[in-house]
Every structure is written in C-alpha cells, then in structure tokens.
CSV table of C-alpha atoms in Angstrom, one decimal:
chain,number,residue,atom,x,y,z
A,159,MET,CA,-115.6,77.9,79.6
A,160,PHE,CA,-118.9,77.7,81.6
A,161,ALA,CA,-118.0,80.9,83.5
A,162,TYR,CA,-117.1,82.7,80.3
A,163,TYR,CA,-120.5,81.8,78.7
A,164,ILE,CA,-122.3,83.1,81.9
A,165,VAL,CA,-120.5,86.4,81.6
A,166,MET,CA,-121.2,86.7,77.8
A,167,LEU,CA,-124.9,85.8,78.4
A,168,ALA,CA,-125.1,88.5,81.2
A,169,ILE,CA,-123.6,91.0,78.9
A,170,ALA,CA,-126.0,90.1,76.1
A,171,VAL,CA,-129.0,90.5,78.4
A,172,LEU,CA,-127.8,93.8,79.8
A,173,VAL,CA,-126.5,95.4,76.6
A,174,GLY,CA,-128.7,93.7,74.0
A,175,PRO,CA,-131.7,96.1,74.3
A,176,PHE,CA,-129.5,99.1,73.9
A,177,LEU,CA,-127.7,97.6,70.9
A,178,LEU,CA,-131.0,97.0,69.2
A,179,LEU,CA,-131.5,100.8,69.2
A,180,LYS,CA,-128.4,101.2,67.1
A,181,ARG,CA,-128.7,100.6,63.4
A,182,ARG,CA,-125.1,99.3,63.1
A,183,ALA,CA,-125.7,96.7,65.7
A,184,ARG,CA,-128.8,95.3,64.0
A,185,TYR,CA,-127.0,94.4,60.8
A,186,GLY,CA,-127.2,90.6,60.3
A,187,MET,CA,-128.9,90.0,63.6
A,188,PRO,CA,-130.7,86.7,62.7
A,189,GLN,CA,-127.4,85.2,61.5
A,190,LYS,CA,-125.5,86.5,64.6
A,191,LEU,CA,-128.1,84.8,66.8
A,192,GLY,CA,-127.3,81.5,65.0
A,193,ILE,CA,-130.1,81.3,62.5
A,194,VAL,CA,-128.6,79.7,59.4
A,195,PRO,CA,-130.3,80.5,56.1
A,196,GLU,CA,-131.8,77.4,54.5
A,197,ALA,CA,-129.8,77.8,51.3
A,198,ILE,CA,-126.6,77.5,53.3
A,199,LYS,CA,-127.9,74.5,55.2
A,200,GLU,CA,-128.8,72.8,51.9
A,201,LYS,CA,-125.5,73.6,50.3
A,202,TYR,CA,-123.4,72.0,53.0
A,203,LYS,CA,-125.6,69.3,54.4
A,204,SER,CA,-124.1,66.4,52.4
A,205,PRO,CA,-121.6,64.5,54.6
A,206,ASP,CA,-119.6,63.7,51.4
A,207,GLY,CA,-119.7,67.3,50.1
A,208,VAL,CA,-116.7,69.6,49.9
A,209,LYS,CA,-116.1,71.2,53.2
A,210,PRO,CA,-115.5,74.9,53.1
A,211,ILE,CA,-112.6,76.9,54.5
A,212,TRP,CA,-114.1,79.5,56.8
A,213,PHE,CA,-112.4,82.9,56.9
A,214,HIS,CA,-113.4,85.4,59.6
A,215,ALA,CA,-112.7,89.1,58.8
A,216,VAL,CA,-114.4,91.2,61.3
A,217,SER,CA,-114.7,94.4,59.3
A,218,VAL,CA,-113.5,96.4,56.2
A,219,GLY,CA,-109.9,96.6,57.3
A,220,GLU,CA,-109.6,92.9,58.0
A,221,PHE,CA,-111.3,92.0,54.7
A,222,ASN,CA,-109.0,94.2,52.8
A,223,ALA,CA,-106.1,92.5,54.5
A,224,ALA,CA,-107.4,89.1,53.5
A,225,TRP,CA,-108.5,89.9,50.0
A,226,PRO,CA,-105.2,89.2,48.1
A,227,LEU,CA,-105.0,85.8,49.9
A,228,LEU,CA,-108.7,85.0,49.2
A,229,LYS,CA,-108.1,85.7,45.5
A,230,ARG,CA,-104.9,83.7,45.4
A,231,LEU,CA,-106.6,80.7,47.2
A,232,ASN,CA,-109.5,80.8,44.8
A,233,ASP,CA,-107.3,81.0,41.7
A,234,LYS,CA,-105.1,78.1,42.8
A,235,HIS,CA,-107.9,75.9,44.2
A,236,PRO,CA,-111.1,76.9,42.4
A,237,GLN,CA,-112.8,73.7,43.6
A,238,GLN,CA,-112.4,74.6,47.3
A,239,THR,CA,-115.5,76.3,48.7
A,240,ILE,CA,-115.0,79.4,50.9
A,241,VAL,CA,-117.1,81.1,53.5
A,242,ILE,CA,-116.3,84.6,54.6
A,243,SER,CA,-117.8,86.0,57.8
A,244,SER,CA,-117.9,89.6,59.0
A,245,THR,CA,-119.3,91.3,62.0
A,246,THR,CA,-120.0,94.8,60.7
A,247,GLY,CA,-122.4,95.8,58.0
A,248,ALA,CA,-119.7,97.6,56.1
A,249,GLY,CA,-117.4,94.6,56.2
A,250,HIS,CA,-120.3,92.3,55.0
A,251,LYS,CA,-121.2,94.7,52.2
A,252,LEU,CA,-117.6,94.8,50.9
A,253,ALA,CA,-117.3,91.0,51.1
A,254,LEU,CA,-120.4,90.6,49.0
A,255,GLU,CA,-119.2,93.2,46.5
A,256,ARG,CA,-115.9,91.6,45.9
A,257,ALA,CA,-116.1,87.9,46.8
A,258,ALA,CA,-119.7,86.7,46.3
A,259,SER,CA,-118.8,85.2,43.0
A,260,PHE,CA,-116.7,82.5,44.7
A,261,ALA,CA,-117.6,82.6,48.4
A,262,ASP,CA,-120.6,82.5,50.8
A,263,CYS,CA,-120.6,85.7,52.8
A,264,ILE,CA,-122.2,85.6,56.2
A,265,TYR,CA,-122.4,87.4,59.5
A,266,PHE,CA,-120.2,86.0,62.3
A,267,PRO,CA,-122.3,84.6,65.2
A,268,TYR,CA,-122.3,85.9,68.7
A,269,ASP,CA,-119.9,83.9,71.0
A,270,LEU,CA,-122.7,82.0,72.7
A,271,PRO,CA,-122.8,78.2,72.5
A,272,TRP,CA,-126.0,77.8,70.5
A,273,CYS,CA,-125.1,80.6,68.1
A,274,THR,CA,-121.7,79.3,67.1
A,275,ALA,CA,-122.7,75.6,67.3
A,276,ASN,CA,-125.5,76.2,64.7
A,277,TRP,CA,-123.1,77.6,62.2
A,278,LEU,CA,-120.3,75.1,62.8
A,279,ASP,CA,-122.7,72.2,62.5
A,280,ALA,CA,-124.2,73.6,59.3
A,281,LEU,CA,-120.9,74.5,57.6
A,282,ARG,CA,-118.7,71.6,59.0
A,283,PRO,CA,-115.6,73.5,57.8
A,284,LYS,CA,-112.4,71.7,57.1
A,285,LEU,CA,-110.5,74.8,58.4
A,286,VAL,CA,-111.3,78.0,60.2
A,287,THR,CA,-108.9,81.0,59.6
A,288,ILE,CA,-109.1,84.1,61.7
A,289,VAL,CA,-107.8,87.3,60.1
A,290,GLU,CA,-105.7,89.4,62.5
A,291,THR,CA,-106.5,88.9,66.2
A,292,GLU,CA,-110.3,88.4,66.5
A,293,ILE,CA,-110.2,85.8,69.3
A,294,TRP,CA,-113.5,84.5,70.6
A,295,PRO,CA,-112.8,81.9,73.3
A,296,GLY,CA,-116.1,80.0,73.0
A,297,PHE,CA,-115.8,79.7,69.2
A,298,VAL,CA,-112.2,78.5,69.4
A,299,ASN,CA,-113.2,76.0,72.0
A,300,GLN,CA,-116.1,74.6,69.9
A,301,CYS,CA,-113.8,74.3,66.9
A,302,LYS,CA,-111.4,72.1,69.0
A,303,GLU,CA,-114.3,70.0,70.3
A,304,ARG,CA,-115.2,69.3,66.7
A,305,THR,CA,-111.5,68.7,65.8
A,306,ILE,CA,-111.7,71.5,63.3
A,307,PRO,CA,-108.3,73.0,62.7
A,308,ILE,CA,-108.0,76.7,63.4
A,309,THR,CA,-105.4,79.1,62.1
A,310,MET,CA,-104.7,82.8,62.3
A,311,ILE,CA,-103.3,85.0,59.5
A,312,ASN,CA,-101.9,88.5,59.7
A,313,GLY,CA,-101.9,88.1,63.5
A,314,ARG,CA,-101.0,91.2,65.3
A,315,MET,CA,-100.7,92.2,69.0
A,316,SER,CA,-99.7,95.8,69.5
A,317,PRO,CA,-97.7,96.8,72.6
A,318,ARG,CA,-100.9,98.4,74.1
A,319,SER,CA,-103.1,95.4,73.5
A,320,PHE,CA,-100.3,93.1,74.7
A,321,GLY,CA,-100.6,94.6,78.2
A,322,SER,CA,-104.2,93.3,78.5
A,323,TYR,CA,-103.4,89.9,77.0
A,324,TYR,CA,-100.5,89.5,79.3
A,325,ARG,CA,-102.4,90.5,82.4
A,326,PHE,CA,-105.0,87.8,81.6
A,327,ARG,CA,-102.5,85.3,80.1
A,328,THR,CA,-103.9,82.5,82.3
A,329,PHE,CA,-107.1,82.9,80.3
A,330,PHE,CA,-105.8,83.8,76.8
A,331,GLY,CA,-102.8,81.5,76.9
A,332,PRO,CA,-104.7,78.2,76.6
A,333,ILE,CA,-107.0,79.7,73.9
A,334,LEU,CA,-104.0,80.7,71.8
A,335,ARG,CA,-102.5,77.2,72.3
A,336,ASN,CA,-105.6,75.8,70.7
A,337,PHE,CA,-104.6,77.3,67.3
A,338,ASP,CA,-102.9,74.9,64.9
A,339,ALA,CA,-100.9,77.7,63.2
A,340,ILE,CA,-100.5,81.4,63.9
A,341,GLY,CA,-99.1,83.5,61.2
A,342,VAL,CA,-98.0,86.9,62.5
A,343,GLN,CA,-96.9,90.2,60.8
A,344,SER,CA,-93.5,90.7,62.5
A,345,THR,CA,-91.0,89.4,64.9
A,346,GLY,CA,-92.3,91.9,67.4
A,347,GLU,CA,-95.7,90.3,67.3
A,348,SER,CA,-94.2,86.9,67.5
A,349,GLU,CA,-92.4,87.7,70.8
A,350,ARG,CA,-95.5,89.2,72.3
A,351,TYR,CA,-97.6,86.2,71.5
A,352,LYS,CA,-94.9,83.9,73.1
A,353,LYS,CA,-94.9,86.0,76.3
A,354,VAL,CA,-98.7,85.5,76.5
A,355,ALA,CA,-98.9,81.8,75.6
A,356,GLY,CA,-95.4,80.3,75.8
A,357,ASP,CA,-92.5,79.5,73.5
A,358,ASN,CA,-94.2,76.4,72.0
A,359,LEU,CA,-96.9,78.3,70.1
A,360,PRO,CA,-97.0,77.2,66.4
A,361,LEU,CA,-95.9,80.7,65.2
A,362,GLN,CA,-94.7,81.7,61.8
A,363,VAL,CA,-93.6,85.2,60.8
A,364,LEU,CA,-95.3,85.7,57.5
A,365,GLY,CA,-95.2,89.4,57.1
A,366,ASN,CA,-98.3,91.6,56.4
A,367,ILE,CA,-100.5,90.1,53.7
A,368,LYS,CA,-102.3,93.5,53.4
A,369,PHE,CA,-99.1,94.8,51.7
A,370,ASP,CA,-99.4,92.3,48.9
A,371,GLY,CA,-102.8,93.7,47.9
A,372,LEU,CA,-101.3,97.2,47.4
A,373,LYS,CA,-100.8,97.3,43.7
A,374,PRO,CA,-101.0,100.6,41.7
A,375,ILE,CA,-103.8,101.1,39.2
A,376,SER,CA,-102.9,101.6,35.6
A,377,ARG,CA,-102.2,105.0,34.0
A,378,SER,CA,-105.4,104.9,32.1
A,379,GLU,CA,-107.4,104.2,35.3
A,380,GLN,CA,-105.6,107.1,37.0
A,381,ASP,CA,-106.4,109.4,34.1
A,382,GLU,CA,-110.1,108.3,34.3
A,383,LEU,CA,-110.2,109.2,38.0
A,384,LEU,CA,-108.6,112.6,37.4
A,385,ASN,CA,-111.2,113.3,34.8
A,386,ARG,CA,-114.0,112.1,37.0
A,387,LEU,CA,-112.8,114.5,39.8
A,388,ASN,CA,-112.1,117.3,37.4
A,389,LEU,CA,-108.4,117.4,38.5
A,390,SER,CA,-105.4,118.2,36.5
A,391,PRO,CA,-102.0,116.4,37.0
A,392,ASP,CA,-100.6,119.7,38.3
A,393,ASP,CA,-103.1,120.1,41.1
A,394,LEU,CA,-101.8,119.7,44.6
A,395,VAL,CA,-104.2,117.2,46.2
A,396,PHE,CA,-104.3,116.5,49.9
A,397,ILE,CA,-106.2,113.3,50.8
A,398,ALA,CA,-107.2,112.6,54.4
A,399,GLY,CA,-108.1,108.9,54.6
A,400,SER,CA,-109.9,106.9,57.3
A,401,THR,CA,-110.7,109.9,59.4
A,402,HIS,CA,-112.5,109.9,62.7
A,403,GLU,CA,-114.4,112.4,64.8
A,404,GLY,CA,-112.4,115.6,65.3
A,405,GLU,CA,-109.9,114.8,62.5
A,406,GLU,CA,-111.9,116.3,59.7
A,407,ALA,CA,-112.0,119.7,61.4
A,408,ALA,CA,-108.2,119.5,62.0
A,409,VAL,CA,-107.6,118.6,58.4
A,410,ILE,CA,-109.8,121.4,57.0
A,411,ASN,CA,-108.2,124.0,59.3
A,412,ALA,CA,-104.7,122.8,58.2
A,413,PHE,CA,-105.8,123.0,54.6
A,414,LYS,CA,-107.2,126.5,55.0
A,415,LYS,CA,-103.7,127.8,56.1
A,416,LEU,CA,-102.0,126.8,52.9
A,417,PRO,CA,-101.0,129.9,51.0
A,418,GLU,CA,-102.4,130.9,47.6
A,419,PRO,CA,-102.2,131.0,44.6
A,420,LYS,CA,-101.3,127.3,44.0
A,421,ARG,CA,-104.3,125.3,42.9
A,422,LYS,CA,-104.9,123.0,45.9
A,423,ARG,CA,-107.6,120.4,46.5
A,424,LEU,CA,-108.8,118.5,49.6
A,425,ILE,CA,-110.4,115.0,49.6
A,426,ILE,CA,-111.7,113.5,52.8
A,427,ALA,CA,-112.6,109.9,53.3
A,428,PRO,CA,-114.3,109.2,56.7
A,429,ARG,CA,-113.6,105.7,58.2
A,430,HIS,CA,-117.3,104.9,59.0
A,431,PRO,CA,-120.2,105.2,56.6
A,432,GLU,CA,-122.6,106.4,59.3
A,433,ARG,CA,-120.6,109.6,59.6
A,434,PHE,CA,-120.7,110.6,55.9
A,435,ASP,CA,-123.6,113.0,56.3
A,436,LYS,CA,-122.1,114.5,59.4
A,437,VAL,CA,-118.8,115.1,57.7
A,438,ALA,CA,-120.6,116.8,54.9
A,439,ASP,CA,-122.1,119.2,57.5
A,440,ILE,CA,-118.6,119.8,59.0
A,441,ILE,CA,-117.3,120.8,55.5
A,442,ARG,CA,-120.2,123.2,55.1
A,443,LEU,CA,-119.7,124.8,58.5
A,444,ALA,CA,-116.1,125.3,57.6
A,445,GLY,CA,-117.1,127.5,54.7
A,446,PHE,CA,-116.6,124.9,51.9
A,447,ARG,CA,-119.0,123.2,49.6
A,448,PRO,CA,-119.0,119.4,49.8
A,449,ARG,CA,-118.8,117.5,46.5
A,450,ARG,CA,-119.9,113.9,47.1
A,451,PHE,CA,-118.7,110.7,45.4
A,452,SER,CA,-122.1,109.0,46.0
A,453,GLU,CA,-123.7,111.8,43.9
A,454,ASN,CA,-121.2,111.5,41.1
A,455,GLU,CA,-120.0,115.1,41.7
A,456,LYS,CA,-116.7,116.7,40.9
A,457,PHE,CA,-114.5,119.6,41.8
A,458,GLU,CA,-115.9,122.8,40.2
A,459,GLN,CA,-114.3,125.7,42.0
A,460,GLU,CA,-111.8,126.6,44.7
A,461,GLY,CA,-114.3,126.4,47.6
A,462,ASN,CA,-115.0,122.7,47.1
A,463,VAL,CA,-114.0,119.8,49.3
A,464,TYR,CA,-114.5,116.3,47.9
A,465,LEU,CA,-116.2,113.8,50.2
A,466,LEU,CA,-115.4,110.2,49.4
A,467,ASP,CA,-118.6,108.8,50.9
A,468,ALA,CA,-118.1,105.2,49.9
A,469,ILE,CA,-116.2,102.1,51.1
A,470,GLY,CA,-113.5,100.4,49.1
A,471,HIS,CA,-112.3,103.2,46.9
A,472,LEU,CA,-109.7,105.0,49.1
A,473,ALA,CA,-106.7,102.9,47.9
A,474,LYS,CA,-107.4,104.0,44.3
A,475,PHE,CA,-107.9,107.6,45.2
A,476,TYR,CA,-104.4,107.8,46.7
A,477,SER,CA,-103.1,107.6,43.1
A,478,VAL,CA,-104.1,111.2,42.6
A,479,ALA,CA,-102.7,112.4,45.9
A,480,THR,CA,-99.8,114.8,46.4
A,481,VAL,CA,-99.7,114.3,50.2
A,482,ALA,CA,-101.8,111.9,52.4
A,483,PHE,CA,-102.9,112.0,56.0
A,484,VAL,CA,-104.0,108.7,57.5
A,485,GLY,CA,-106.7,109.0,60.2
A,486,GLY,CA,-107.3,107.4,63.5
A,487,THR,CA,-104.0,108.9,64.6
A,488,LEU,CA,-104.8,112.4,65.8
A,489,THR,CA,-107.5,110.9,67.9
A,490,PRO,CA,-106.6,108.0,70.1
A,491,ILE,CA,-107.8,105.2,67.8
A,492,GLY,CA,-104.4,103.7,67.1
A,493,GLY,CA,-104.0,104.2,63.4
A,494,HIS,CA,-105.2,102.6,60.1
A,495,ASN,CA,-103.3,101.6,57.0
A,496,ILE,CA,-100.4,104.1,56.9
A,497,VAL,CA,-98.7,102.1,54.1
A,498,GLU,CA,-101.5,102.4,51.5
A,499,PRO,CA,-100.5,105.8,50.0
A,500,LEU,CA,-96.9,104.5,49.6
A,501,THR,CA,-98.2,102.3,46.7
A,502,TYR,CA,-98.0,105.5,44.7
A,503,SER,CA,-94.9,107.0,46.5
A,504,VAL,CA,-97.2,109.5,48.2
A,505,PRO,CA,-95.6,111.0,51.4
A,506,VAL,CA,-97.6,110.1,54.5
A,507,ILE,CA,-98.5,112.2,57.6
A,508,ALA,CA,-99.9,110.7,60.7
A,509,GLY,CA,-100.7,111.8,64.2
A,510,PRO,CA,-99.1,110.4,67.4
A,511,HIS,CA,-101.6,107.6,68.1
A,512,LEU,CA,-100.1,104.7,66.2
A,513,HIS,CA,-100.2,101.9,68.8
A,514,LYS,CA,-102.3,99.5,66.6
A,515,THR,CA,-99.6,99.7,63.9
A,516,LYS,CA,-96.6,100.5,65.9
A,517,ASP,CA,-94.2,98.0,64.3
A,518,VAL,CA,-95.0,99.3,60.8
A,519,ALA,CA,-94.8,102.9,61.9
A,520,ASP,CA,-91.4,102.3,63.6
A,521,ALA,CA,-90.1,100.7,60.4
A,522,LEU,CA,-91.3,103.5,58.2
A,523,LYS,CA,-89.7,106.1,60.6
A,524,ALA,CA,-86.5,104.2,60.5
A,525,HIS,CA,-86.6,104.4,56.7
A,526,ASN,CA,-87.3,108.1,56.7
A,527,ALA,CA,-90.7,107.4,55.2
A,528,LEU,CA,-93.3,108.8,57.7
A,529,ILE,CA,-94.0,112.2,59.2
A,530,ILE,CA,-95.5,112.2,62.7
A,531,VAL,CA,-97.3,115.3,63.9
A,532,GLN,CA,-98.6,115.9,67.4
A,533,ASP,CA,-101.6,118.2,66.7
A,534,GLU,CA,-103.4,120.3,64.2
A,535,LYS,CA,-100.8,123.1,64.3
A,536,GLU,CA,-98.0,120.7,63.3
A,537,LEU,CA,-100.2,119.1,60.7
A,538,ALA,CA,-100.6,122.5,59.0
A,539,GLN,CA,-96.8,123.2,59.2
A,540,GLN,CA,-95.9,119.8,57.7
A,541,LEU,CA,-98.6,120.0,55.0
A,542,GLU,CA,-97.3,123.5,53.9
A,543,LEU,CA,-93.7,122.2,53.9
A,544,LEU,CA,-94.5,119.2,51.7
A,545,PHE,CA,-96.7,121.2,49.3
A,546,ASN,CA,-93.8,123.7,48.8
A,547,ASP,CA,-91.0,121.2,48.5
A,548,ALA,CA,-91.3,118.7,45.6
A,549,ASN,CA,-87.9,117.2,46.4
A,550,LEU,CA,-88.9,116.4,50.0
A,551,ARG,CA,-92.1,114.8,48.7
A,552,GLU,CA,-90.2,112.7,46.2
A,553,GLN,CA,-87.7,111.5,48.8
A,554,LEU,CA,-90.2,110.5,51.5
A,555,GLY,CA,-92.5,108.8,49.0
A,556,ARG,CA,-89.6,106.9,47.3
A,557,HIS,CA,-88.2,105.6,50.6
A,558,GLY,CA,-91.7,104.4,51.6
A,559,ASN,CA,-92.4,102.7,48.3
A,560,GLU,CA,-89.0,100.9,48.4
A,561,TRP,CA,-89.8,99.6,51.9
A,562,LEU,CA,-93.2,98.5,50.8
A,563,LYS,CA,-91.9,96.5,47.8
A,564,GLU,CA,-89.3,94.8,50.1
A,565,SER,CA,-92.0,93.9,52.6
A,566,GLN,CA,-94.3,92.1,50.1
A,567,GLY,CA,-94.6,88.4,49.6
A,568,ALA,CA,-96.6,87.4,52.6
A,569,VAL,CA,-99.6,86.0,50.6
A,570,GLU,CA,-97.6,83.0,49.3
A,571,ARG,CA,-96.3,82.1,52.7
A,572,ALA,CA,-99.9,82.4,54.2
A,573,LEU,CA,-101.3,80.3,51.4
A,574,THR,CA,-98.7,77.6,52.1
A,575,MET,CA,-99.7,77.6,55.8
A,576,ILE,CA,-103.4,77.3,54.9
A,577,GLU,CA,-102.9,74.6,52.3
A,578,LYS,CA,-101.0,72.5,54.9
A,579,ALA,CA,-103.6,73.0,57.6
A,580,ALA,CA,-106.5,72.3,55.3
A,581,GLY,CA,-104.8,69.3,53.6
A,582,LEU,CA,-105.0,70.8,50.2
A,583,ASN,CA,-101.5,69.7,49.4
A,584,SER,CA,-98.3,68.7,51.1
A,585,ALA,CA,-96.5,72.0,50.4
A,586,VAL,CA,-93.8,72.9,52.8
A,587,PRO,CA,-93.0,76.7,53.3
A,588,GLU,CA,-90.0,77.6,51.3
A,589,THR,CA,-87.2,79.7,52.8
A,590,ILE,CA,-87.8,83.3,51.6
A,591,GLN,CA,-85.8,86.3,52.6
A,592,VAL,CA,-88.3,88.8,54.0
A,593,GLU,CA,-87.8,92.1,55.8
A,594,THR,CA,-90.0,92.2,58.9
A,595,ALA,CA,-91.6,95.3,60.2
A,596,GLN,CA,-88.6,95.8,62.4
A,597,GLY,CA,-86.0,95.7,59.6
A,598,GLU,CA,-84.7,92.2,60.4
A,599,ARG,CA,-84.2,89.7,57.5
A,600,ARG,CA,-85.5,86.2,57.9
C-alpha cells in the first residue's frame, strides 16, 4: 500500500495545480482534502452514539441507482443515521436535494491516508457501502484496518473494464477480497469478478437496484408536464437524454430529416451541467430557437428545441416521449441508463458504444426491446421509421416494459445484505426468482 500512496501523492502533486484551474474539480475541495466540518465532528464524536452507514455514490448516475435503496433503508430503519458521499458537484447537489432530510451529504476524500483517515475517524461508520464499482484501494485498506465492514451494491464490471482489472488482478484481487459482501447486477458481472479475485469472493447476484426506482409518474403529473411544455398528447416527441459532445448535432440533424407535416418536438438533456450553455449555442447554430427549462420556457412554435438544462428531471420527462435516444452511445462513452424510457414503454434507440451497460443491452436486444444504430444516418432512418409506425413503437416499448418489470426487486435483496452486514437485524436473504440481465432465472 505504501507504493500505491507514493504514486497517488505524485499524481496529486503533478496534476493538482491543473485541476485547481477547473471549476468542476474545485467542488468540495476542503472536504476532499480531509477537512471535516465541525458540525459533522460534533454529531458523531460520542463513542456511544449511533454509528452511521456510509454510502459512497460517486456522481448522479450512482446516486440515482442507490436512491430507492436509501429511501427503503430510511423508511424501515429511521433511527439509523446515514452518510452519503459524492465526488462530483452535480452528484453532491442531487444528494442534498433529495436526501438531506435524513442523511449527511459530504464529498468523498481523496485516496490519500490523511484525507481518508480524518473522515473515517470522525464518522466511525458501522458499515461502508460502495455503489457500483468505485474501488479506492487505500480507503478499502483503511476500513479493514479499523475493522469496518465494507460492502458493494449494484456492482458492475463491463467486459471492457474487466480487461484492465484482470491484467492487474494481483493488485485488485486482494482489494476485492477485503469486501465483506459484493452485490452484483448480473451473473455476467459475477463471473468477471471471480476471474479477477477468485471463486471465494462473497458474491450475490442482486439484480440492478436502479430498476426498482423506475416507477411511472401519475397521469395528473404527466398532464401537468405536458401543460408546462405546451405539448399536446398527439405531438410526436423525440427526447435525447444524457447526451455528450457530438451527439446533440447528430440528434438535431436526424430530427431535421423527419418529414412534415406531423407536429414533432425535440427535447435534449445533456449529461453534464457545464455543457448546458454550449448545447444552447449548438441548437441556435442549427437554426432552432432553444427553450430552456431553467428559464421556465415552453414550446411556442415549430422552430423550437427544448433544452432540459437541469439535473434529476430526465426520468419524468420520458413520460411525454414518443421515441427516446440515450446518449453516451454514439460517442465512445459506454452508455447510460438505456432502461429508463421503458418505464413508460417508450422505444429506445442507442448508438454502438454500450460497453458500460453491455449485459443490459444484450438482454434488451434478446427481448426485441432496443434499436442499435451505428451513426447519424442510421439514427435518422430509425427515428423516421418509428415516428411513422405506431405499431412498431408499441411493440418495442411493450417488450422493454415487460422485461423491466420482470427485472425489478433488487432493492429488497440489497437491503437484506446491508442489514446483515450492519447488524441491523438477523434477516437472511429469501429465495426470489429474478431474471438476470442475461435472461437466466435464479
């Protein structure tokens, strides 16, 4: 571990000055450097006080994944204190908006001994739970030195990331073996974890807890959203969610090619808040007028494109969609939540870069519930096809929604795992038939 800390310190010295020039990197800097607010120290200083469960959700996607579990844990064990850490400013902001009423929301410290030690000594958590696969070796090691149990929920290891983990398995294997329980999304992930760290890992296939949080809004809420946007139920609405650099232009160009005279609308939701203004400029340069959520604007005429320039609203917006495109897939990011639109039986289009969500994508393709396009040209073709064929839209959306409902239930299994690790009760996981992302039943 000494060599690891030397490398991390060298990186901090070399890269630190450049990071300070970036606004995103400066979010929460004092806490990341191990400076614990006095209010937090005071709250948890009593040796006899209730020790928190510390959840780490690096950013917005991970927090959204953990949210249904956090709510369920708080509902069932309201006396249990909870700490939620994030790394990004957007993730921290979302945690504060949703969970501040029952959890302390902090920034995760840098993986240097004095940074992590300060927080572990101040919080003295009864359990640390990592959301998905945010493995920091020094932090994990310090938890074990303090005999703090550490678990993982919604664990994932894509085929692409598996290559790196496997190549350095002599380093990552012992770190993974320090976990007291690892809950993974699918049997595919389970096998990849075993290949990195051995067959004796404490693995459980829980399913994807993010799916449990995908519940449709009410009809009245949907009507309210339609009214806010000045949409009618007959409008054909194309939503491009979680888009990255280059994808907005492709989406707009595909949208332009749709034939008239059908009333069609385009909504774009960029993945990162710092790109909101830039995307507004992209919309203008394409000959459209941006209408912004942050300015409480709405569709007024055919030349409008709606910019969802806020975090945490995309899932609700899918309720008014006719067709959805999920970003991070035309560019080599690896994909985002391709299941979210299926909450409303909305057919989903994605690009070819799905390595971060491969198991889910494979399952949806096997269920005839996902359209994969290779480029902007194919996106335009498939978008026109779906806009013109209501039966095809219904079929794709229905297949996807059925698969989603069959795949839900992971929250209760994850809760049982956490209760056992934290000593909240002596619950034993019950045998539940769940379809994994590869279609197997367990």
